[in-house]
């Protein structure tokens, strides 16, 4: 039977690859996929997710013409690892890329969805931020930033060859995506384009077109800006990611980026100098200083988001104008969420909601109902299998997610997951770690979240219904003993299902 299925799939594939042989009236063209992926864009900075601080009209268009996922979560809230999970459909401990730690590159020889799509006849392109150390594999065309890449004048690797580009990086990456769609691809083949921005990653440097946005307005503060972490344990107290203490002069645009040309530097000074002079004169302290930093930070972050949104509008228009909109699945997501002053923080890493959540919008004309909302628990772990499913390619059995194509059709399987597993590793107490967020794993259901900071052996339990901001752990409350047992058993079950190694990422005594 298995051979018959394989044979049938093989014949199907053969027909896809030879449209002149197949009856084109009966065999629909395989859809194209544009995966728009940003870095650190929290869904609470998107108006289609109810943002109170900005509008994103072009991203909202994807939502209104497609499906918005309310509960999409990452498995490990940090840049490179999220990308590795998406490429492989495997948790960090299996794909090998658990942290952004220097010197450990992604193993590009392993199985990834772009390779599988390429083998099935798709044309594959990767444009923008790659951030996995090793060179991209599985792409017919790649044009990527080197490492994090700067916000202006980025050197890039075009199919491995260094090219120096001048201008604002978000616009450059958008231009490259449109150019590839227009002139770079083979128009007889279906394609998957991974169009990946650096924005709105730290240091949140806006482009010249966005400098005037939000001038002379006050952005609302999050309710938890002055959190004292009293309801949580060591990890929340000991992190190094507060707006108050961690931000640098570069973050706050008190000093300009170092690689601007004369024209860019003049525009930058025009945008910031007057406000900076006022700030230096005012000598803010205490909460006033935090408030000033928050306003500077959030406005720049939102300006970066606006640059992305504008580019999304350009690409959607390109698809409309060139007859591509109907047969192209447009997906928007970001590698994790981000703290927009929530809990007094910026950055990500924690399993708390603002950084655990990922935005996910999918427009698939004729398949996904316009303006629809999905509330099932989905993860970046599901993306690889979803891309393969869209293309009609069977997913390998060692991938660990599940295709969300049935969800996109409005048909959630009855056995869809009821919990998600999370595991963050980037903490090395012997040599320091960016932002000092302790290792932890945990489980989240539709209502509860149990987190284990396992090297400290501290637990936190949150009732997301009664405490959506996760301000007070109820782990120690004896009334929750049964709930704790159930959730601990669920963690064990998930760790077994996902083949988490027995040491669970525990640091050696010498590393603590
Ligand atoms: Ca990121």
Short mmCIF file of C-alpha atoms and ligand atoms in Angstrom, two decimals:
data_model
loop_
_atom_site.label_atom_id
_atom_site.label_comp_id
_atom_site.label_asym_id
_atom_site.label_seq_id
_atom_site.Cartn_x
_atom_site.Cartn_y
_atom_site.Cartn_z
CA UNK A 1 0.00 0.00 0.00
CA UNK A 2 2.80 2.35 0.94
CA UNK A 3 4.40 1.74 -2.47
CA UNK A 4 1.11 2.47 -4.22
CA UNK A 5 0.85 5.78 -2.36
CA UNK A 6 4.46 6.59 -3.22
CA UNK A 7 3.80 5.68 -6.85
CA UNK A 8 0.65 7.82 -6.92
CA UNK A 9 2.54 10.74 -5.39
CA UNK A 10 5.34 10.24 -7.90
CA UNK A 11 2.90 10.33 -10.84
CA UNK A 12 1.24 13.40 -9.36
CA UNK A 13 4.58 15.10 -9.02
CA UNK A 14 5.48 14.14 -12.58
CA UNK A 15 2.32 15.82 -13.83
CA UNK A 16 3.07 18.94 -11.81
CA UNK A 17 6.51 19.14 -13.29
CA UNK A 18 5.30 18.72 -16.85
CA UNK A 19 2.38 21.08 -17.29
CA UNK A 20 2.55 20.66 -21.08
CA UNK A 21 1.86 16.94 -20.66
CA UNK A 22 -0.80 17.31 -17.97
CA UNK A 23 -4.20 18.59 -18.86
CA UNK A 24 -3.89 22.16 -17.63
CA UNK A 25 -7.66 22.53 -17.39
CA UNK A 26 -7.78 19.74 -14.80
CA UNK A 27 -4.52 20.28 -12.94
CA UNK A 28 -4.42 23.59 -11.08
CA UNK A 29 -1.09 25.34 -10.87
CA UNK A 30 0.69 24.83 -7.61
CA UNK A 31 0.45 28.01 -5.54
CA UNK A 32 3.35 30.36 -5.01
CA UNK A 33 4.31 31.26 -1.47
CA UNK A 34 5.64 34.59 -0.21
CA UNK A 35 6.78 34.28 3.38
CA UNK A 36 7.20 37.77 4.81
CA UNK A 37 9.22 37.46 7.96
CA UNK A 38 10.41 40.22 10.27
CA UNK A 39 12.66 40.24 13.29
CA UNK A 40 11.17 40.99 16.72
CA UNK A 41 7.81 42.32 15.54
CA UNK A 42 5.36 41.83 18.40
CA UNK A 43 1.75 41.33 17.40
CA UNK A 44 0.66 44.03 19.86
CA UNK A 45 2.27 46.48 17.42
CA UNK A 46 -0.13 45.56 14.61
CA UNK A 47 -3.54 47.18 14.31
CA UNK A 48 -5.15 43.93 13.10
CA UNK A 49 -4.15 42.48 16.50
CA UNK A 50 -5.69 45.40 18.35
CA UNK A 51 -2.61 47.56 18.81
CA UNK A 52 -3.23 50.64 20.92
CA UNK A 53 -0.07 52.33 19.72
CA UNK A 54 0.14 52.16 15.91
CA UNK A 55 -1.57 51.26 12.66
CA UNK A 56 -0.33 48.82 10.03
CA UNK A 57 -2.73 49.22 7.09
CA UNK A 58 -0.92 46.91 4.69
CA UNK A 59 -0.44 44.08 7.17
CA UNK A 60 -4.08 44.56 8.12
CA UNK A 61 -4.95 44.03 4.47
CA UNK A 62 -3.45 40.52 4.62
CA UNK A 63 -5.58 39.86 7.70
CA UNK A 64 -8.77 41.24 6.18
CA UNK A 65 -8.27 39.24 3.00
CA UNK A 66 -7.12 36.11 4.83
CA UNK A 67 -6.87 34.50 8.26
CA UNK A 68 -5.40 35.94 11.44
CA UNK A 69 -4.02 33.48 13.98
CA UNK A 70 -4.63 34.64 17.53
CA UNK A 71 -2.51 31.97 19.23
CA UNK A 72 0.72 31.40 17.33
CA UNK A 73 3.75 30.78 19.57
CA UNK A 74 7.45 30.20 19.12
CA UNK A 75 9.28 27.23 20.64
CA UNK A 76 12.37 29.23 21.71
CA UNK A 77 12.05 33.01 21.74
CA UNK A 78 15.20 34.17 20.00
CA UNK A 79 16.20 35.06 16.45
CA UNK A 80 18.41 32.31 15.00
CA UNK A 81 16.76 29.40 16.81
CA UNK A 82 13.29 30.46 15.62
CA UNK A 83 14.57 30.55 12.04
CA UNK A 84 16.15 27.11 12.40
CA UNK A 85 12.87 25.67 13.73
CA UNK A 86 11.00 27.13 10.77
CA UNK A 87 13.46 25.72 8.21
CA UNK A 88 13.55 22.24 9.71
CA UNK A 89 10.18 21.73 11.40
CA UNK A 90 12.14 20.44 14.40
CA UNK A 91 12.69 21.72 17.93
CA UNK A 92 16.03 23.37 18.73
CA UNK A 93 17.52 20.32 20.45
CA UNK A 94 17.09 18.30 17.23
CA UNK A 95 18.04 20.90 14.61
CA UNK A 96 21.10 21.75 16.70
CA UNK A 97 20.64 25.54 16.77
CA UNK A 98 19.62 26.19 20.37
CA UNK A 99 21.17 29.63 20.90
CA UNK A 100 22.68 32.57 19.02
CA UNK A 101 25.94 31.78 20.81
CA UNK A 102 28.96 32.81 18.73
CA UNK A 103 30.75 30.17 16.68
CA UNK A 104 27.93 27.67 16.43
CA UNK A 105 26.45 27.87 12.94
CA UNK A 106 23.30 26.24 11.63
CA UNK A 107 24.06 22.88 10.01
CA UNK A 108 22.92 23.66 6.48
CA UNK A 109 23.50 20.08 5.34
CA UNK A 110 20.37 18.89 7.16
CA UNK A 111 16.89 18.49 5.74
CA UNK A 112 14.96 21.77 5.35
CA UNK A 113 11.66 22.63 3.71
CA UNK A 114 13.25 24.85 1.01
CA UNK A 115 15.35 21.88 -0.13
CA UNK A 116 12.27 19.66 -0.29
CA UNK A 117 10.32 22.29 -2.24
CA UNK A 118 13.25 22.79 -4.58
CA UNK A 119 13.40 19.04 -5.24
CA UNK A 120 9.68 19.07 -6.03
CA UNK A 121 10.10 21.70 -8.76
CA UNK A 122 9.67 24.91 -6.80
CA UNK A 123 11.95 27.83 -7.35
CA UNK A 124 13.27 29.00 -4.00
CA UNK A 125 14.61 32.40 -2.99
CA UNK A 126 15.86 33.85 0.28
CA UNK A 127 16.18 37.64 0.46
CA UNK A 128 17.10 39.68 3.54
CA UNK A 129 18.04 38.61 7.05
CA UNK A 130 19.26 35.03 7.33
CA UNK A 131 21.20 35.15 10.60
CA UNK A 132 22.20 31.51 10.89
CA UNK A 133 25.95 31.82 10.45
CA UNK A 134 26.42 29.24 7.70
CA UNK A 135 25.53 30.05 4.08
CA UNK A 136 21.90 29.52 3.02
CA UNK A 137 21.27 26.10 1.46
CA UNK A 138 18.31 24.95 -0.60
CA UNK A 139 17.83 28.21 -2.50
CA UNK A 140 18.07 28.95 -6.21
CA UNK A 141 18.69 32.57 -5.29
CA UNK A 142 19.89 34.13 -2.06
CA UNK A 143 20.70 37.72 -1.22
CA UNK A 144 21.28 38.03 2.48
CA UNK A 145 22.58 40.34 5.16
CA UNK A 146 25.80 39.26 6.84
CA UNK A 147 24.94 38.33 10.43
CA UNK A 148 22.63 40.91 11.97
CA UNK A 149 23.46 43.44 9.25
CA UNK A 150 23.21 47.22 9.75
CA UNK A 151 20.11 49.38 9.25
CA UNK A 152 21.89 51.46 6.61
CA UNK A 153 24.30 50.64 3.77
CA UNK A 154 24.40 46.87 4.28
CA UNK A 155 27.04 44.67 2.73
CA UNK A 156 25.14 41.61 1.47
CA UNK A 157 25.91 38.19 0.06
CA UNK A 158 24.25 37.71 -3.34
CA UNK A 159 24.48 33.99 -4.06
CA UNK A 160 27.54 34.01 -1.80
CA UNK A 161 29.25 37.00 -3.43
CA UNK A 162 29.71 40.16 -1.38
CA UNK A 163 27.85 43.22 -2.69
CA UNK A 164 27.91 46.61 -0.96
CA UNK A 165 24.56 48.40 -1.03
CA UNK A 166 23.69 51.98 -0.17
CA UNK A 167 20.48 53.13 1.47
CA UNK A 168 18.01 52.07 4.16
CA UNK A 169 18.10 48.33 4.66
CA UNK A 170 14.32 47.77 4.90
CA UNK A 171 13.82 49.51 1.56
CA UNK A 172 16.75 47.68 -0.01
CA UNK A 173 15.36 44.30 1.03
CA UNK A 174 11.92 45.23 -0.33
CA UNK A 175 13.47 46.43 -3.62
CA UNK A 176 15.38 43.16 -3.94
CA UNK A 177 12.20 41.14 -3.34
CA UNK A 178 10.28 43.06 -6.01
CA UNK A 179 13.21 42.82 -8.44
CA UNK A 180 13.40 39.08 -7.99
CA UNK A 181 9.65 38.68 -8.51
CA UNK A 182 9.83 40.88 -11.58
CA UNK A 183 13.06 39.89 -13.28
CA UNK A 184 14.92 37.30 -11.26
CA UNK A 185 12.68 34.25 -11.30
CA UNK A 186 11.72 31.69 -13.89
CA UNK A 187 8.09 32.60 -14.53
CA UNK A 188 7.20 29.07 -15.61
CA UNK A 189 7.84 27.61 -12.16
CA UNK A 190 5.97 27.98 -8.88
CA UNK A 191 8.06 29.79 -6.30
CA UNK A 192 8.61 30.24 -2.61
CA UNK A 193 10.11 33.58 -1.66
CA UNK A 194 11.37 34.06 1.87
CA UNK A 195 11.42 37.85 2.23
CA UNK A 196 12.98 38.52 5.59
CA UNK A 197 13.55 41.92 7.15
CA UNK A 198 16.02 42.98 9.80
CA UNK A 199 13.43 45.44 11.09
CA UNK A 200 12.24 46.09 13.74
CA UNK A 201 15.23 44.50 15.56
CA UNK A 202 17.39 46.48 17.99
CA UNK A 203 18.59 49.23 17.62
CA UNK A 204 15.28 50.20 16.01
CA UNK A 205 16.80 52.68 13.55
CA UNK A 206 14.17 54.29 11.32
CA UNK A 207 14.53 55.14 7.66
CA UNK A 208 14.46 58.72 6.39
CA UNK A 209 10.81 58.40 5.31
CA UNK A 210 9.71 57.58 8.85
CA UNK A 211 11.69 60.14 10.86
CA UNK A 212 8.73 62.51 11.22
CA UNK A 213 6.20 59.84 12.26
CA UNK A 214 5.00 60.17 15.87
CA UNK A 215 6.74 63.53 16.33
CA UNK A 216 5.01 65.58 19.05
CA UNK A 217 2.66 62.78 20.09
CA UNK A 218 2.76 60.71 23.26
CA UNK A 219 2.47 56.95 22.79
CA UNK A 220 0.41 55.21 25.52
CA UNK A 221 2.50 53.33 28.09
CA UNK A 222 1.88 49.66 28.87
CA UNK A 223 0.19 49.03 32.23
CA UNK A 224 3.22 47.04 33.43
CA UNK A 225 5.95 49.58 32.56
CA UNK A 226 6.87 49.94 36.26
CA UNK A 227 6.58 46.26 37.18
CA UNK A 228 8.55 45.33 40.34
CA UNK A 229 8.47 41.55 39.56
CA UNK A 230 7.14 40.83 43.06
CA UNK A 231 4.87 38.00 41.91
CA UNK A 232 7.65 36.10 40.14
CA UNK A 233 10.98 34.41 40.93
CA UNK A 234 14.71 34.84 40.41
CA UNK A 235 14.67 34.99 36.61
CA UNK A 236 12.34 37.99 36.34
CA UNK A 237 14.35 39.83 39.01
CA UNK A 238 17.81 39.04 37.64
CA UNK A 239 17.35 39.70 33.90
CA UNK A 240 19.24 42.48 32.15
CA UNK A 241 16.71 43.85 29.67
CA UNK A 242 15.03 46.83 31.26
CA UNK A 243 14.36 50.12 29.56
CA UNK A 244 15.56 51.71 32.79
CA UNK A 245 19.02 50.14 33.04
CA UNK A 246 19.99 48.22 29.91
CA UNK A 247 19.48 50.60 27.00
CA UNK A 248 22.55 52.19 25.44
CA UNK A 249 23.06 55.63 23.90
CA UNK A 250 22.85 53.96 20.47
CA UNK A 251 19.53 52.35 21.40
CA UNK A 252 18.24 55.74 22.49
CA UNK A 253 19.62 57.59 19.43
CA UNK A 254 21.66 59.87 21.64
CA UNK A 255 24.55 58.84 19.38
CA UNK A 256 24.15 58.21 15.63
CA UNK A 257 24.88 54.87 13.95
CA UNK A 258 28.54 54.72 12.96
CA UNK A 259 28.18 53.78 9.29
CA UNK A 260 26.04 56.59 7.85
CA UNK A 261 27.22 58.59 4.85
CA UNK A 262 27.24 62.41 4.98
CA UNK A 263 23.71 62.79 3.59
CA UNK A 264 22.24 60.13 5.88
CA UNK A 265 24.03 61.61 8.89
CA UNK A 266 22.65 65.09 8.11
CA UNK A 267 19.09 63.66 7.94
CA UNK A 268 19.66 61.77 11.18
CA UNK A 269 20.87 64.90 13.00
CA UNK A 270 17.92 66.87 11.63
CA UNK A 271 15.58 64.21 13.04
CA UNK A 272 17.08 63.84 16.52
CA UNK A 273 19.30 66.79 17.50
CA UNK A 274 16.65 69.18 18.81
CA UNK A 275 14.97 66.53 20.99
CA UNK A 276 18.33 65.27 22.19
CA UNK A 277 19.37 68.77 23.22
CA UNK A 278 16.13 69.16 25.18
CA UNK A 279 16.73 65.80 26.83
CA UNK A 280 20.29 66.64 27.88
CA UNK A 281 19.06 69.92 29.34
CA UNK A 282 16.12 68.39 31.22
CA UNK A 283 18.26 65.94 33.23
CA UNK A 284 15.35 63.57 33.84
CA UNK A 285 15.64 61.01 36.61
CA UNK A 286 13.62 58.16 38.14
CA UNK A 287 10.30 57.40 36.48
CA UNK A 288 10.52 60.48 34.28
CA UNK A 289 13.71 59.13 32.75
CA UNK A 290 12.12 55.72 32.13
CA UNK A 291 9.14 57.45 30.52
CA UNK A 292 11.40 59.48 28.24
CA UNK A 293 13.35 56.37 27.23
CA UNK A 294 10.13 54.47 26.59
CA UNK A 295 8.84 57.19 24.27
CA UNK A 296 12.13 57.35 22.34
CA UNK A 297 12.30 53.56 22.09
CA UNK A 298 8.72 52.84 21.12
CA UNK A 299 8.53 55.59 18.52
CA UNK A 300 11.67 54.32 16.78
CA UNK A 301 10.42 50.74 16.96
CA UNK A 302 7.09 51.73 15.44
CA UNK A 303 8.85 53.78 12.74
CA UNK A 304 10.75 50.63 11.76
CA UNK A 305 7.46 48.71 11.67
CA UNK A 306 5.97 51.43 9.44
CA UNK A 307 8.87 50.94 7.01
CA UNK A 308 8.07 47.23 6.80
CA UNK A 309 4.36 47.91 6.39
CA UNK A 310 4.97 50.30 3.52
CA UNK A 311 7.04 47.65 1.72
CA UNK A 312 4.31 45.04 2.26
CA UNK A 313 1.92 47.44 0.52
CA UNK A 314 4.29 47.69 -2.43
CA UNK A 315 4.59 43.93 -2.79
CA UNK A 316 0.83 43.34 -2.48
CA UNK A 317 0.31 45.93 -5.22
CA UNK A 318 2.93 44.22 -7.35
CA UNK A 319 1.05 40.92 -7.00
CA UNK A 320 -2.22 42.68 -7.94
CA UNK A 321 -0.72 44.45 -10.94
CA UNK A 322 0.97 41.35 -12.30
CA UNK A 323 -1.77 38.77 -12.01
CA UNK A 324 -0.04 36.93 -9.17
CA UNK A 325 -2.39 37.67 -6.27
CA UNK A 326 -4.84 34.84 -6.95
CA UNK A 327 -2.32 32.02 -6.97
CA UNK A 328 0.10 33.27 -4.33
CA UNK A 329 -0.20 32.46 -0.64
CA UNK A 330 1.01 35.49 1.33
CA UNK A 331 2.13 34.78 4.89
CA UNK A 332 3.28 37.30 7.48
CA UNK A 333 5.09 36.38 10.67
CA UNK A 334 7.99 37.38 12.88
CA UNK A 335 10.58 35.21 14.63
CA UNK A 336 9.16 35.91 18.09
CA UNK A 337 7.32 38.59 19.98
CA UNK A 338 8.95 41.42 21.91
CA UNK A 339 8.50 43.48 25.05
CA UNK A 340 7.24 46.92 24.11
CA UNK A 341 7.87 48.26 27.59
CA UNK A 342 5.75 45.43 29.01
CA UNK A 343 7.21 44.54 32.45
CA UNK A 344 9.59 47.47 31.96
CA UNK A 345 11.46 45.48 29.30
CA UNK A 346 12.58 45.38 25.73
CA UNK A 347 13.96 42.19 24.08
CA UNK A 348 12.42 38.69 24.21
CA UNK A 349 13.58 35.22 25.50
CA UNK A 350 11.07 34.67 28.33
CA UNK A 351 8.09 32.37 27.94
CA UNK A 352 5.82 35.21 29.06
CA UNK A 353 3.16 36.16 26.53
CA UNK A 354 4.61 39.28 24.84
CA UNK A 355 7.70 37.39 23.62
CA UNK A 356 6.13 33.92 23.27
CA UNK A 357 3.52 35.12 20.79
CA UNK A 358 4.22 35.43 17.10
CA UNK A 359 2.05 37.30 14.63
CA UNK A 360 0.70 35.02 11.90
CA UNK A 361 -1.42 36.17 8.97
CA UNK A 362 -2.18 34.06 5.90
CA UNK A 363 -3.92 35.15 2.71
CA UNK A 364 -4.77 32.29 0.39
CA UNK A 365 -7.41 33.34 -2.14
CA UNK A 366 -10.09 30.72 -2.73
CA UNK A 367 -8.99 28.63 0.26
CA UNK A 368 -8.93 30.87 3.33
CA UNK A 369 -12.05 32.83 4.17
CA UNK A 370 -11.36 36.56 4.09
CA UNK A 371 -11.35 38.22 7.49
CA UNK A 372 -11.33 34.94 9.42
CA UNK A 373 -9.85 34.35 12.87
CA UNK A 374 -8.25 31.16 14.18
CA UNK A 375 -7.67 30.59 17.91
CA UNK A 376 -6.05 27.12 17.84
CA UNK A 377 -2.60 26.67 19.38
CA UNK A 378 -0.12 26.81 16.50
CA UNK A 379 3.66 27.20 16.48
CA UNK A 380 6.57 28.11 14.22
CA UNK A 381 7.25 24.36 14.45
CA UNK A 382 4.29 23.94 12.05
CA UNK A 383 5.49 26.24 9.31
CA UNK A 384 7.72 23.80 7.38
CA UNK A 385 4.99 21.19 7.11
CA UNK A 386 2.50 23.88 6.15
CA UNK A 387 4.66 25.12 3.28
CA UNK A 388 5.10 21.54 2.06
CA UNK A 389 1.37 20.89 2.33
CA UNK A 390 0.53 24.03 0.36
CA UNK A 391 2.83 22.73 -2.38
CA UNK A 392 1.34 19.23 -2.27
CA UNK A 393 4.58 17.70 -0.99
CA UNK A 394 4.38 15.03 1.73
CA UNK A 395 6.15 16.05 4.95
CA UNK A 396 8.93 13.74 6.18
CA UNK A 397 7.94 11.82 9.29
CA UNK A 398 10.80 13.25 11.37
CA UNK A 399 9.38 16.77 11.24
CA UNK A 400 7.70 17.58 14.56
CA UNK A 401 5.01 20.10 13.71
CA UNK A 402 1.74 19.78 11.89
CA UNK A 403 0.42 21.45 8.75
CA UNK A 404 -2.04 24.26 9.45
CA UNK A 405 -3.61 23.90 5.98
CA UNK A 406 -6.77 22.30 7.47
CA UNK A 407 -7.04 25.30 9.81
CA UNK A 408 -6.68 27.62 6.83
CA UNK A 409 -9.66 25.82 5.30
CA UNK A 410 -11.64 26.39 8.51
CA UNK A 411 -11.49 22.70 9.42
CA UNK A 412 -9.56 22.21 12.66
CA UNK A 413 -8.91 18.48 13.21
CA UNK A 414 -10.53 17.16 16.40
CA UNK A 415 -7.15 15.91 17.63
CA UNK A 416 -5.39 19.26 17.19
CA UNK A 417 -2.88 19.96 20.00
CA UNK A 418 -4.16 21.26 23.34
CA UNK A 419 -0.78 22.43 24.64
CA UNK A 420 2.52 23.78 23.37
CA UNK A 421 6.09 23.11 24.53
CA UNK A 422 8.69 25.85 24.98
CA UNK A 423 12.42 25.66 25.78
CA UNK A 424 14.90 28.54 26.06
CA UNK A 425 18.63 27.80 26.39
CA UNK A 426 20.73 30.93 25.94
CA UNK A 427 22.18 31.36 29.41
CA UNK A 428 25.81 30.68 30.25
CA UNK A 429 26.64 31.86 33.72
CA UNK A 430 30.34 31.00 33.32
CA UNK A 431 30.86 33.41 30.44
CA UNK A 432 27.85 35.70 30.63
CA UNK A 433 24.79 35.75 28.41
CA UNK A 434 23.00 38.54 26.58
CA UNK A 435 20.26 39.90 28.85
CA UNK A 436 20.82 37.21 31.50
CA UNK A 437 17.53 35.37 31.03
CA UNK A 438 17.71 32.00 32.82
CA UNK A 439 17.13 28.74 30.96
CA UNK A 440 13.60 27.46 31.21
CA UNK A 441 11.06 25.15 29.66
CA UNK A 442 7.34 25.10 30.03
CA UNK A 443 3.90 24.26 28.79
CA UNK A 444 1.06 26.53 27.76
CA UNK A 445 -2.54 25.48 27.32
CA UNK A 446 -5.41 27.72 26.28
CA UNK A 447 -5.69 28.91 29.89
CA UNK A 448 -2.61 28.01 31.94
CA UNK A 449 1.14 28.32 31.69
CA UNK A 450 3.64 26.40 33.80
CA UNK A 451 7.30 27.42 33.56
CA UNK A 452 10.29 25.62 35.10
CA UNK A 453 13.53 27.61 35.51
CA UNK A 454 15.27 24.30 35.90
CA UNK A 455 18.79 25.33 36.84
CA UNK A 456 17.37 27.29 39.77
CA UNK A 457 14.58 24.69 40.17
CA UNK A 458 11.97 27.44 40.41
CA UNK A 459 8.46 27.09 39.01
CA UNK A 460 5.91 29.69 37.96
CA UNK A 461 2.25 29.04 37.18
CA UNK A 462 -0.06 31.59 35.61
CA UNK A 463 -3.80 31.64 35.02
CA UNK A 464 -3.97 33.57 31.75
CA UNK A 465 -7.68 34.09 32.11
CA UNK A 466 -7.50 35.83 35.50
CA UNK A 467 -4.00 37.25 35.13
CA UNK A 468 -3.33 37.91 31.42
CA UNK A 469 -0.28 40.07 32.21
CA UNK A 470 1.30 37.22 34.24
CA UNK A 471 1.99 39.37 37.29
CA UNK A 472 1.50 36.78 40.01
CA UNK A 473 2.58 33.16 39.93
CA UNK A 474 0.04 30.90 41.65
CA UNK A 475 2.38 27.89 41.75
CA UNK A 476 2.72 27.89 45.55
CA UNK A 477 -1.04 28.06 46.17
CA UNK A 478 -2.00 24.63 47.55
CA UNK A 479 -5.40 24.90 45.87
CA UNK A 480 -3.54 24.46 42.56
CA UNK A 481 -1.67 21.28 43.52
CA UNK A 482 -3.68 19.04 41.15
CA UNK A 483 -3.37 21.51 38.31
CA UNK A 484 0.39 21.68 38.84
CA UNK A 485 0.60 17.86 38.74
CA UNK A 486 -1.39 17.71 35.50
CA UNK A 487 0.75 20.37 33.84
CA UNK A 488 4.00 18.80 35.04
CA UNK A 489 2.84 15.50 33.58
CA UNK A 490 2.04 17.31 30.34
CA UNK A 491 5.58 18.71 30.22
CA UNK A 492 6.97 15.18 30.66
CA UNK A 493 4.67 13.90 27.91
CA UNK A 494 5.71 16.68 25.53
CA UNK A 495 9.41 16.24 26.29
CA UNK A 496 9.07 12.57 25.43
CA UNK A 497 7.05 13.28 22.27
CA UNK A 498 9.60 15.82 21.08
CA UNK A 499 12.60 13.70 22.09
CA UNK A 500 14.09 16.26 24.48
CA UNK A 501 17.38 14.78 25.79
CA UNK A 502 17.30 13.47 29.34
CA UNK A 503 19.51 16.23 30.75
CA UNK A 504 16.83 18.75 29.63
CA UNK A 505 19.54 21.37 29.00
CA UNK A 506 20.67 21.43 32.60
CA UNK A 507 23.89 23.34 33.20
CA UNK A 508 26.81 21.60 34.87
CA UNK A 509 27.59 22.64 38.42
CA UNK A 510 30.67 24.47 37.12
CA UNK A 511 28.47 26.56 34.81
CA UNK A 512 26.12 27.77 37.52
CA1 LIG B 1 14.27 38.09 16.63
#
